[in-house]
Amino acid sequence: MTDTTQPTLPSKTGFEKTIDGKKTNLYLLKNKNGAEAAITNYGAHLLALLVPDKDGKLTDVVLGFSDIDGYKKALSSYYGATIGRYGNRIAKGHFVLDGRRYDLFINNKPNTLHGGSKGFNDVVWDVTQSNDQSITMTYLSKDGEEGYPGNLNVKVTYELTNDNAIKISYEATTDKNTIINLTNHSYFNLNGVGSGTILDHTLQLKAANYTPIDSTLIPTGEIAPVAGTPFDFTKAATIGSRINNTDAQLKNGKGYDHNFVLDKHDISTPVATATGDESGIVLEVFTDEPGIQFYSGNFMSGSNTFLNGKTDEQRTGFCLETQHYPDSPNHPKFPSTELKQGETYKTVTIYKFSVKK
Ligand code: GLA
């Protein structure tokens, strides 16, 4: 049965608060083709994104909640969040930089995950600029915050472009050498929020290799070919077609929760393409990052209620988190995540939506 109800965007009232002494709010973006997005400066979250499906009906493709309490409750799932200072895991919560050991908070035993106990997803950002199609937010992560060295000035811009893409640009500078790995943790369901599992979505990843993990989801250090494994998405396949295979790597991730090594990462061609089987909505991901975490929503548990009243049942959303590889500071052979004093960190990811022709 086709659902004809129009999706709505969250209302401002759920996001007007004072947290840590700073005001939070909701910001709406709209492009010239009727696509709309909602963003809050609490954790620089992408709250919702309405794009047309194959029949022109607006569909909310980003999982999200109606108020900040919803985000606070689901904090460890990182719905729509901006992640930092270090996206993904660092083994046992420590690393060595310039000969000194740094200890981080273990929030995902035995590792640190997505910034530690209070990551960039749980702080209030300053809105420095906003107009109908873009919003820029900044945050100063102090020297020693969450155990990381250096005062880090971070800037994130979301732009809703007229070709129905959300372009996310990140920038950062530091006054001491540090490590950084920023990403966005939106969960997508291209058939619409709460429309069922994403197992029949097709996915293509331009990645001939991935980084296998141990049972705590830390890379073993190996760069392994996907050929002949359930990780081969070099040709489009449905997400669900092999997810239940007996495979040690799928068992470690409880499904897909792995970093794929992108063949190319030059922003001009998509590194990932996903299609909603019912909506015909196509998502293409462009990035200059070397990796992408494909997470198939394995830990979603049905305990959170989305804006439209549906619950977050297992595998009803998937993430494509563009990134440097997990635990890079402890793997000298992986591309470096070090940001030196005086340098500027810059990275861009585009999530572009269209419909299948
Ligand atoms: C990341 C991790 C997953 C999981 C989700 C949030 O994508 O890789 O293991 O923790 O965040 O639930």
mmCIF file of C-alpha atoms and ligand atoms in Angstrom:
data_model
loop_
_atom_site.group_PDB
_atom_site.id
_atom_site.type_symbol
_atom_site.label_atom_id
_atom_site.label_comp_id
_atom_site.label_asym_id
_atom_site.label_seq_id
_atom_site.Cartn_x
_atom_site.Cartn_y
_atom_site.Cartn_z
ATOM 1 C CA MET A 1 0.000 0.000 0.000
ATOM 2 C CA THR A 2 1.386 3.403 -0.893
ATOM 3 C CA ASP A 3 1.661 5.835 1.959
ATOM 4 C CA THR A 4 0.369 9.192 0.720
ATOM 5 C CA THR A 5 0.956 11.231 3.882
ATOM 6 C CA GLN A 6 3.455 14.042 3.451
ATOM 7 C CA PRO A 7 6.433 13.807 5.773
ATOM 8 C CA THR A 8 6.933 16.801 8.046
ATOM 9 C CA LEU A 9 10.064 18.448 9.331
ATOM 10 C CA PRO A 10 10.648 18.658 13.087
ATOM 11 C CA SER A 11 9.313 21.820 14.722
ATOM 12 C CA LYS A 12 11.485 24.460 16.364
ATOM 13 C CA THR A 13 10.027 24.024 19.839
ATOM 14 C CA GLY A 14 11.727 20.664 20.364
ATOM 15 C CA PHE A 15 15.134 22.214 19.712
ATOM 16 C CA GLU A 16 14.934 25.567 21.528
ATOM 17 C CA LYS A 17 16.860 24.882 24.711
ATOM 18 C CA THR A 18 19.824 25.997 26.742
ATOM 19 C CA ILE A 19 22.465 23.295 27.093
ATOM 20 C CA ASP A 20 25.822 23.854 28.830
ATOM 21 C CA GLY A 21 24.856 27.550 29.004
ATOM 22 C CA LYS A 22 24.435 27.839 25.229
ATOM 23 C CA LYS A 23 21.294 28.243 23.155
ATOM 24 C CA THR A 24 20.267 25.513 20.778
ATOM 25 C CA ASN A 25 17.912 25.906 17.846
ATOM 26 C CA LEU A 26 16.574 24.344 14.694
ATOM 27 C CA TYR A 27 17.557 25.628 11.241
ATOM 28 C CA LEU A 28 15.738 24.875 8.011
ATOM 29 C CA LEU A 29 17.316 24.747 4.573
ATOM 30 C CA LYS A 30 15.360 24.711 1.321
ATOM 31 C CA ASN A 31 16.678 24.569 -2.231
ATOM 32 C CA LYS A 32 15.133 25.819 -5.484
ATOM 33 C CA ASN A 33 13.665 22.391 -6.257
ATOM 34 C CA GLY A 34 11.679 21.917 -3.073
ATOM 35 C CA ALA A 35 14.126 19.698 -1.183
ATOM 36 C CA GLU A 36 14.321 20.569 2.513
ATOM 37 C CA ALA A 37 16.640 19.794 5.400
ATOM 38 C CA ALA A 38 16.553 20.426 9.142
ATOM 39 C CA ILE A 39 19.690 20.895 11.209
ATOM 40 C CA THR A 40 20.385 21.764 14.832
ATOM 41 C CA ASN A 41 23.488 23.287 16.396
ATOM 42 C CA TYR A 42 23.203 20.734 19.206
ATOM 43 C CA GLY A 43 25.819 18.224 18.029
ATOM 44 C CA ALA A 44 25.559 19.753 14.519
ATOM 45 C CA HIS A 45 22.996 17.072 13.701
ATOM 46 C CA LEU A 46 21.268 16.599 10.367
ATOM 47 C CA LEU A 47 17.719 16.003 11.612
ATOM 48 C CA ALA A 48 15.744 15.295 8.468
ATOM 49 C CA LEU A 49 16.070 15.522 4.705
ATOM 50 C CA LEU A 50 13.122 15.618 2.314
ATOM 51 C CA VAL A 51 13.777 14.684 -1.303
ATOM 52 C CA PRO A 52 11.390 13.564 -4.072
ATOM 53 C CA ASP A 53 10.852 9.884 -4.875
ATOM 54 C CA LYS A 54 10.161 8.399 -8.324
ATOM 55 C CA ASP A 55 6.598 9.803 -8.253
ATOM 56 C CA GLY A 56 7.726 13.225 -7.072
ATOM 57 C CA LYS A 57 6.494 12.630 -3.529
ATOM 58 C CA LEU A 58 8.727 14.176 -0.865
ATOM 59 C CA THR A 59 10.304 11.484 1.306
ATOM 60 C CA ASP A 60 12.283 11.882 4.521
ATOM 61 C CA VAL A 61 15.390 9.778 3.963
ATOM 62 C CA VAL A 62 17.353 10.654 7.134
ATOM 63 C CA LEU A 63 16.374 9.044 10.426
ATOM 64 C CA GLY A 64 15.749 11.532 13.214
ATOM 65 C CA PHE A 65 13.738 12.609 16.243
ATOM 66 C CA SER A 66 11.285 15.381 17.088
ATOM 67 C CA ASP A 67 13.321 16.958 19.892
ATOM 68 C CA ILE A 68 16.672 17.132 21.631
ATOM 69 C CA ASP A 69 15.513 14.668 24.282
ATOM 70 C CA GLY A 70 15.174 12.073 21.514
ATOM 71 C CA TYR A 71 18.803 12.687 20.512
ATOM 72 C CA LYS A 72 20.003 12.616 24.133
ATOM 73 C CA LYS A 73 18.232 9.294 24.706
ATOM 74 C CA ALA A 74 19.718 7.752 21.555
ATOM 75 C CA LEU A 75 23.164 9.302 22.063
ATOM 76 C CA SER A 76 25.111 6.078 21.616
ATOM 77 C CA SER A 77 23.503 5.503 18.209
ATOM 78 C CA TYR A 78 24.741 8.858 16.827
ATOM 79 C CA TYR A 79 21.699 9.489 14.589
ATOM 80 C CA GLY A 80 22.555 12.281 12.111
ATOM 81 C CA ALA A 81 25.435 13.520 14.252
ATOM 82 C CA THR A 82 28.664 15.300 13.446
ATOM 83 C CA ILE A 83 31.355 13.047 14.882
ATOM 84 C CA GLY A 84 34.698 14.119 16.349
ATOM 85 C CA ARG A 85 37.387 14.641 17.394
ATOM 86 C CA TYR A 86 38.081 11.128 16.140
ATOM 87 C CA GLY A 87 35.318 9.310 14.261
ATOM 88 C CA ASN A 88 35.261 5.518 14.719
ATOM 89 C CA ARG A 89 37.355 3.474 17.131
ATOM 90 C CA ILE A 90 40.782 3.847 18.691
ATOM 91 C CA ALA A 91 41.980 0.564 20.180
ATOM 92 C CA LYS A 92 41.990 0.417 23.986
ATOM 93 C CA GLY A 93 41.546 4.213 24.007
ATOM 94 C CA HIS A 94 45.151 5.239 23.617
ATOM 95 C CA PHE A 95 47.651 6.382 21.038
ATOM 96 C CA VAL A 96 51.144 7.843 20.906
ATOM 97 C CA LEU A 97 51.906 11.136 19.207
ATOM 98 C CA ASP A 98 55.321 12.828 19.116
ATOM 99 C CA GLY A 99 56.547 10.276 21.657
ATOM 100 C CA ARG A 100 53.812 10.973 24.200
ATOM 101 C CA ARG A 101 51.011 8.616 25.151
ATOM 102 C CA TYR A 102 47.450 9.991 25.245
ATOM 103 C CA ASP A 103 44.613 8.227 27.077
ATOM 104 C CA LEU A 104 41.007 8.558 25.996
ATOM 105 C CA PHE A 105 37.696 7.583 27.533
ATOM 106 C CA ILE A 106 36.647 3.961 26.934
ATOM 107 C CA ASN A 107 32.999 4.349 25.899
ATOM 108 C CA ASN A 108 32.777 1.233 23.733
ATOM 109 C CA LYS A 109 34.570 -1.425 25.707
ATOM 110 C CA PRO A 110 37.499 -1.985 25.355
ATOM 111 C CA ASN A 111 37.862 0.925 22.912
ATOM 112 C CA THR A 112 37.032 4.585 22.481
ATOM 113 C CA LEU A 113 34.377 5.357 19.872
ATOM 114 C CA HIS A 114 33.318 8.538 18.054
ATOM 115 C CA GLY A 115 35.033 11.074 20.309
ATOM 116 C CA GLY A 116 34.666 9.514 23.762
ATOM 117 C CA SER A 117 32.252 10.303 26.581
ATOM 118 C CA LYS A 118 31.136 13.693 25.214
ATOM 119 C CA GLY A 119 31.990 13.910 21.557
ATOM 120 C CA PHE A 120 31.211 16.676 19.068
ATOM 121 C CA ASN A 121 27.744 15.110 18.702
ATOM 122 C CA ASP A 122 26.881 16.127 22.273
ATOM 123 C CA VAL A 123 28.173 19.700 22.437
ATOM 124 C CA VAL A 124 26.536 22.951 21.375
ATOM 125 C CA TRP A 125 28.069 24.521 18.277
ATOM 126 C CA ASP A 126 28.072 28.256 17.493
ATOM 127 C CA VAL A 127 26.133 29.179 14.381
ATOM 128 C CA THR A 128 28.301 31.652 12.515
ATOM 129 C CA GLN A 129 26.340 31.926 9.280
ATOM 130 C CA SER A 130 23.072 30.689 7.925
ATOM 131 C CA ASN A 131 20.870 31.367 4.935
ATOM 132 C CA ASP A 132 18.148 29.465 3.039
ATOM 133 C CA GLN A 133 20.569 26.926 1.607
ATOM 134 C CA SER A 134 23.473 26.716 4.004
ATOM 135 C CA ILE A 135 24.526 26.823 7.623
ATOM 136 C CA THR A 136 28.010 27.061 9.133
ATOM 137 C CA MET A 137 28.751 26.067 12.718
ATOM 138 C CA THR A 138 31.962 26.261 14.720
ATOM 139 C CA TYR A 139 33.205 24.636 17.892
ATOM 140 C CA LEU A 140 36.341 25.069 19.980
ATOM 141 C CA SER A 141 37.476 21.746 21.395
ATOM 142 C CA LYS A 142 39.849 22.712 24.178
ATOM 143 C CA ASP A 143 43.334 21.319 24.681
ATOM 144 C CA GLY A 144 42.905 18.134 26.730
ATOM 145 C CA GLU A 145 39.161 17.772 26.057
ATOM 146 C CA GLU A 146 38.399 14.046 26.000
ATOM 147 C CA GLY A 147 42.154 13.490 26.352
ATOM 148 C CA TYR A 148 43.119 14.911 22.941
ATOM 149 C CA PRO A 149 45.997 17.406 22.633
ATOM 150 C CA GLY A 150 45.597 20.911 21.184
ATOM 151 C CA ASN A 151 42.934 23.601 21.073
ATOM 152 C CA LEU A 152 41.069 22.566 17.959
ATOM 153 C CA ASN A 153 38.921 25.083 16.102
ATOM 154 C CA VAL A 154 36.407 23.132 14.039
ATOM 155 C CA LYS A 155 34.017 24.358 11.385
ATOM 156 C CA VAL A 156 31.278 22.416 9.621
ATOM 157 C CA THR A 157 29.072 23.702 6.798
ATOM 158 C CA TYR A 158 25.971 21.980 5.507
ATOM 159 C CA GLU A 159 24.788 23.189 2.117
ATOM 160 C CA LEU A 160 21.610 21.994 0.406
ATOM 161 C CA THR A 161 22.434 22.470 -3.250
ATOM 162 C CA ASN A 162 19.946 22.782 -6.118
ATOM 163 C CA ASP A 163 20.836 19.329 -7.448
ATOM 164 C CA ASN A 164 19.356 17.839 -4.257
ATOM 165 C CA ALA A 165 22.642 17.195 -2.536
ATOM 166 C CA ILE A 166 23.741 17.818 1.011
ATOM 167 C CA LYS A 167 27.326 18.988 0.860
ATOM 168 C CA ILE A 168 29.190 18.791 4.165
ATOM 169 C CA SER A 169 32.477 20.693 4.389
ATOM 170 C CA TYR A 170 34.762 20.419 7.396
ATOM 171 C CA GLU A 171 37.721 22.541 8.413
ATOM 172 C CA ALA A 172 39.930 22.571 11.492
ATOM 173 C CA THR A 173 43.109 24.078 12.879
ATOM 174 C CA THR A 174 45.046 23.277 16.047
ATOM 175 C CA ASP A 175 47.660 24.982 18.227
ATOM 176 C CA LYS A 176 49.415 21.659 19.033
ATOM 177 C CA ASN A 177 49.886 18.549 16.915
ATOM 178 C CA THR A 178 46.817 16.350 17.294
ATOM 179 C CA ILE A 179 44.740 13.693 15.531
ATOM 180 C CA ILE A 180 41.420 14.249 13.795
ATOM 181 C CA ASN A 181 38.838 12.230 11.864
ATOM 182 C CA LEU A 182 35.524 14.005 11.344
ATOM 183 C CA THR A 183 32.457 12.408 9.810
ATOM 184 C CA ASN A 184 28.688 12.541 9.652
ATOM 185 C CA HIS A 185 26.669 9.707 11.134
ATOM 186 C CA SER A 186 23.356 10.023 9.273
ATOM 187 C CA TYR A 187 21.325 6.865 8.936
ATOM 188 C CA PHE A 188 19.529 6.651 5.610
ATOM 189 C CA ASN A 189 16.427 4.775 4.605
ATOM 190 C CA LEU A 190 15.808 5.617 0.967
ATOM 191 C CA ASN A 191 12.271 4.241 1.091
ATOM 192 C CA GLY A 192 11.550 6.718 3.900
ATOM 193 C CA VAL A 193 12.027 6.755 7.670
ATOM 194 C CA GLY A 194 10.301 3.794 9.326
ATOM 195 C CA SER A 195 9.402 2.069 6.049
ATOM 196 C CA GLY A 196 11.022 -1.242 7.026
ATOM 197 C CA THR A 197 14.491 -2.691 6.731
ATOM 198 C CA ILE A 198 17.105 -1.499 4.267
ATOM 199 C CA LEU A 199 17.972 -5.100 3.297
ATOM 200 C CA ASP A 200 16.416 -4.782 -0.177
ATOM 201 C CA HIS A 201 18.225 -1.524 -0.955
ATOM 202 C CA THR A 202 20.984 -2.056 -3.486
ATOM 203 C CA LEU A 203 24.466 -0.801 -2.749
ATOM 204 C CA GLN A 204 27.563 -0.343 -4.828
ATOM 205 C CA LEU A 205 30.914 0.577 -3.273
ATOM 206 C CA LYS A 206 33.942 1.511 -5.346
ATOM 207 C CA ALA A 207 36.197 -0.448 -3.048
ATOM 208 C CA ALA A 208 38.225 -3.470 -4.070
ATOM 209 C CA ASN A 209 39.555 -3.766 -0.508
ATOM 210 C CA TYR A 210 38.412 -3.361 3.062
ATOM 211 C CA THR A 211 39.979 -3.436 6.516
ATOM 212 C CA PRO A 212 39.032 -6.655 8.367
ATOM 213 C CA ILE A 213 38.331 -6.277 12.095
ATOM 214 C CA ASP A 214 38.707 -8.242 15.305
ATOM 215 C CA SER A 215 35.766 -9.050 17.570
ATOM 216 C CA THR A 216 35.962 -5.536 19.120
ATOM 217 C CA LEU A 217 35.690 -3.954 15.642
ATOM 218 C CA ILE A 218 39.306 -2.791 15.550
ATOM 219 C CA PRO A 219 41.134 -3.261 12.219
ATOM 220 C CA THR A 220 43.634 -6.089 12.234
ATOM 221 C CA GLY A 221 45.894 -3.907 10.075
ATOM 222 C CA GLU A 222 45.339 -6.005 6.987
ATOM 223 C CA ILE A 223 44.046 -4.501 3.731
ATOM 224 C CA ALA A 224 42.085 -7.417 2.299
ATOM 225 C CA PRO A 225 40.484 -7.887 -1.111
ATOM 226 C CA VAL A 226 36.680 -8.045 -1.127
ATOM 227 C CA ALA A 227 36.624 -10.399 -4.123
ATOM 228 C CA GLY A 228 34.878 -13.661 -3.327
ATOM 229 C CA THR A 229 33.529 -12.380 0.030
ATOM 230 C CA PRO A 230 30.191 -10.887 1.184
ATOM 231 C CA PHE A 231 32.059 -7.564 1.216
ATOM 232 C CA ASP A 232 32.200 -7.404 -2.551
ATOM 233 C CA PHE A 233 29.922 -4.503 -3.487
ATOM 234 C CA THR A 234 32.022 -3.534 -6.495
ATOM 235 C CA LYS A 235 28.938 -4.517 -8.514
ATOM 236 C CA ALA A 236 25.604 -3.383 -7.073
ATOM 237 C CA ALA A 237 24.079 -5.985 -4.713
ATOM 238 C CA THR A 238 21.271 -5.817 -2.191
ATOM 239 C CA ILE A 239 22.450 -5.137 1.351
ATOM 240 C CA GLY A 240 20.610 -8.215 2.606
ATOM 241 C CA SER A 241 21.711 -10.731 -0.001
ATOM 242 C CA ARG A 242 24.727 -11.996 1.973
ATOM 243 C CA ILE A 243 24.366 -10.349 5.377
ATOM 244 C CA ASN A 244 23.474 -13.644 7.081
ATOM 245 C CA ASN A 245 26.258 -15.682 5.468
ATOM 246 C CA THR A 246 28.481 -17.601 7.842
ATOM 247 C CA ASP A 247 31.495 -15.394 7.607
ATOM 248 C CA ALA A 248 33.852 -14.575 10.466
ATOM 249 C CA GLN A 249 34.007 -10.884 9.488
ATOM 250 C CA LEU A 250 30.223 -10.514 9.341
ATOM 251 C CA LYS A 251 30.087 -12.214 12.727
ATOM 252 C CA ASN A 252 32.603 -9.719 14.183
ATOM 253 C CA GLY A 253 30.539 -6.795 12.892
ATOM 254 C CA LYS A 254 27.158 -8.418 13.683
ATOM 255 C CA GLY A 255 26.482 -7.589 10.038
ATOM 256 C CA TYR A 256 28.253 -4.882 8.057
ATOM 257 C CA ASP A 257 30.205 -2.477 10.263
ATOM 258 C CA HIS A 258 33.435 -2.222 8.318
ATOM 259 C CA ASN A 259 35.732 0.302 6.730
ATOM 260 C CA PHE A 260 36.011 0.010 2.960
ATOM 261 C CA VAL A 261 39.210 1.200 1.304
ATOM 262 C CA LEU A 262 38.088 3.477 -1.500
ATOM 263 C CA ASP A 263 39.726 2.866 -4.893
ATOM 264 C CA LYS A 264 39.672 6.597 -5.672
ATOM 265 C CA HIS A 265 38.730 9.520 -3.528
ATOM 266 C CA ASP A 266 38.847 12.598 -5.654
ATOM 267 C CA ILE A 267 35.276 13.898 -5.119
ATOM 268 C CA SER A 268 34.451 13.903 -8.862
ATOM 269 C CA THR A 269 32.908 10.428 -9.074
ATOM 270 C CA PRO A 270 30.671 8.654 -6.558
ATOM 271 C CA VAL A 271 32.381 6.224 -4.190
ATOM 272 C CA ALA A 272 29.067 4.712 -3.095
ATOM 273 C CA THR A 273 25.626 4.418 -4.684
ATOM 274 C CA ALA A 274 22.537 3.109 -2.897
ATOM 275 C CA THR A 275 18.996 2.742 -4.233
ATOM 276 C CA GLY A 276 15.702 2.406 -2.382
ATOM 277 C CA ASP A 277 13.845 -0.548 -3.906
ATOM 278 C CA GLU A 278 10.403 0.987 -3.324
ATOM 279 C CA SER A 279 11.033 4.715 -3.721
ATOM 280 C CA GLY A 280 13.528 4.589 -6.595
ATOM 281 C CA ILE A 281 15.533 7.193 -4.654
ATOM 282 C CA VAL A 282 19.232 6.969 -5.435
ATOM 283 C CA LEU A 283 21.922 8.203 -3.049
ATOM 284 C CA GLU A 284 25.388 8.876 -4.403
ATOM 285 C CA VAL A 285 28.247 9.629 -2.016
ATOM 286 C CA PHE A 286 31.239 11.718 -3.075
ATOM 287 C CA THR A 287 34.223 12.286 -0.816
ATOM 288 C CA ASP A 288 37.907 13.100 -0.677
ATOM 289 C CA GLU A 289 38.355 10.742 2.293
ATOM 290 C CA PRO A 290 40.242 7.444 1.797
ATOM 291 C CA GLY A 291 37.640 5.236 3.533
ATOM 292 C CA ILE A 292 33.970 4.700 4.194
ATOM 293 C CA GLN A 293 32.349 2.872 7.108
ATOM 294 C CA PHE A 294 29.375 0.903 5.858
ATOM 295 C CA TYR A 295 27.221 0.195 8.909
ATOM 296 C CA SER A 296 23.998 -1.755 8.356
ATOM 297 C CA GLY A 297 22.208 -0.622 11.525
ATOM 298 C CA ASN A 298 22.915 -3.876 13.360
ATOM 299 C CA PHE A 299 22.653 -2.351 16.828
ATOM 300 C CA MET A 300 19.353 -0.556 16.196
ATOM 301 C CA SER A 301 17.009 -2.001 18.771
ATOM 302 C CA GLY A 302 13.525 -0.533 18.443
ATOM 303 C CA SER A 303 13.895 1.484 21.640
ATOM 304 C CA ASN A 304 13.771 4.951 20.053
ATOM 305 C CA THR A 305 10.812 6.641 18.352
ATOM 306 C CA PHE A 306 11.354 8.739 15.238
ATOM 307 C CA LEU A 307 9.625 12.003 14.336
ATOM 308 C CA ASN A 308 6.895 10.152 12.425
ATOM 309 C CA GLY A 309 6.149 7.772 15.312
ATOM 310 C CA LYS A 310 7.974 4.759 13.856
ATOM 311 C CA THR A 311 10.602 2.999 15.971
ATOM 312 C CA ASP A 312 14.243 2.293 15.193
ATOM 313 C CA GLU A 313 13.988 -1.427 14.507
ATOM 314 C CA GLN A 314 17.153 -3.313 13.590
ATOM 315 C CA ARG A 315 18.562 -2.584 10.128
ATOM 316 C CA THR A 316 15.923 -0.003 9.203
ATOM 317 C CA GLY A 317 18.713 2.436 8.363
ATOM 318 C CA PHE A 318 22.280 2.308 7.093
ATOM 319 C CA CYS A 319 25.249 4.643 7.428
ATOM 320 C CA LEU A 320 27.976 5.495 4.945
ATOM 321 C CA GLU A 321 30.482 7.339 7.122
ATOM 322 C CA THR A 322 33.272 8.848 5.056
ATOM 323 C CA GLN A 323 36.482 8.762 7.041
ATOM 324 C CA HIS A 324 40.119 7.883 7.542
ATOM 325 C CA TYR A 325 40.429 4.264 8.621
ATOM 326 C CA PRO A 326 39.509 3.314 12.193
ATOM 327 C CA ASP A 327 42.362 3.212 14.704
ATOM 328 C CA SER A 328 44.753 4.919 12.247
ATOM 329 C CA PRO A 329 46.918 6.440 15.021
ATOM 330 C CA ASN A 330 47.906 2.870 15.963
ATOM 331 C CA HIS A 331 48.492 1.727 12.370
ATOM 332 C CA PRO A 332 51.434 3.630 10.857
ATOM 333 C CA LYS A 333 50.713 2.041 7.461
ATOM 334 C CA PHE A 334 47.215 3.587 7.259
ATOM 335 C CA PRO A 335 46.843 7.125 5.858
ATOM 336 C CA SER A 336 47.747 9.522 8.662
ATOM 337 C CA THR A 337 45.125 11.291 10.794
ATOM 338 C CA GLU A 338 47.640 13.666 12.306
ATOM 339 C CA LEU A 339 46.917 17.387 12.072
ATOM 340 C CA LYS A 340 49.976 19.480 12.710
ATOM 341 C CA GLN A 341 50.028 22.880 14.310
ATOM 342 C CA GLY A 342 49.857 25.468 11.535
ATOM 343 C CA GLU A 343 48.132 23.147 9.056
ATOM 344 C CA THR A 344 44.463 23.317 8.048
ATOM 345 C CA TYR A 345 42.370 20.158 7.964
ATOM 346 C CA LYS A 346 39.843 20.261 5.119
ATOM 347 C CA THR A 347 37.521 17.562 3.864
ATOM 348 C CA VAL A 348 34.263 17.420 1.904
ATOM 349 C CA THR A 349 31.526 14.817 1.571
ATOM 350 C CA ILE A 350 28.466 15.079 -0.651
ATOM 351 C CA TYR A 351 25.310 12.992 -0.312
ATOM 352 C CA LYS A 352 23.442 13.501 -3.590
ATOM 353 C CA PHE A 353 19.887 12.313 -4.211
ATOM 354 C CA SER A 354 18.141 11.590 -7.490
ATOM 355 C CA VAL A 355 15.682 9.001 -8.784
ATOM 356 C CA LYS A 356 16.340 5.858 -10.762
ATOM 357 C CA LYS A 357 15.805 6.320 -14.472
HETATM 358 C C1 GLA B 1 29.369 3.289 14.343
HETATM 359 C C2 GLA B 1 30.021 2.053 14.781
HETATM 360 C C3 GLA B 1 29.009 1.013 15.080
HETATM 361 C C4 GLA B 1 27.977 1.514 16.027
HETATM 362 C C5 GLA B 1 27.352 2.761 15.492
HETATM 363 C C6 GLA B 1 26.377 3.352 16.466
HETATM 364 O O1 GLA B 1 29.012 3.252 13.028
HETATM 365 O O2 GLA B 1 30.961 1.581 13.857
HETATM 366 O O3 GLA B 1 29.632 -0.101 15.615
HETATM 367 O O4 GLA B 1 28.566 1.796 17.260
HETATM 368 O O5 GLA B 1 28.352 3.708 15.213
HETATM 369 O O6 GLA B 1 25.508 2.425 16.989
#
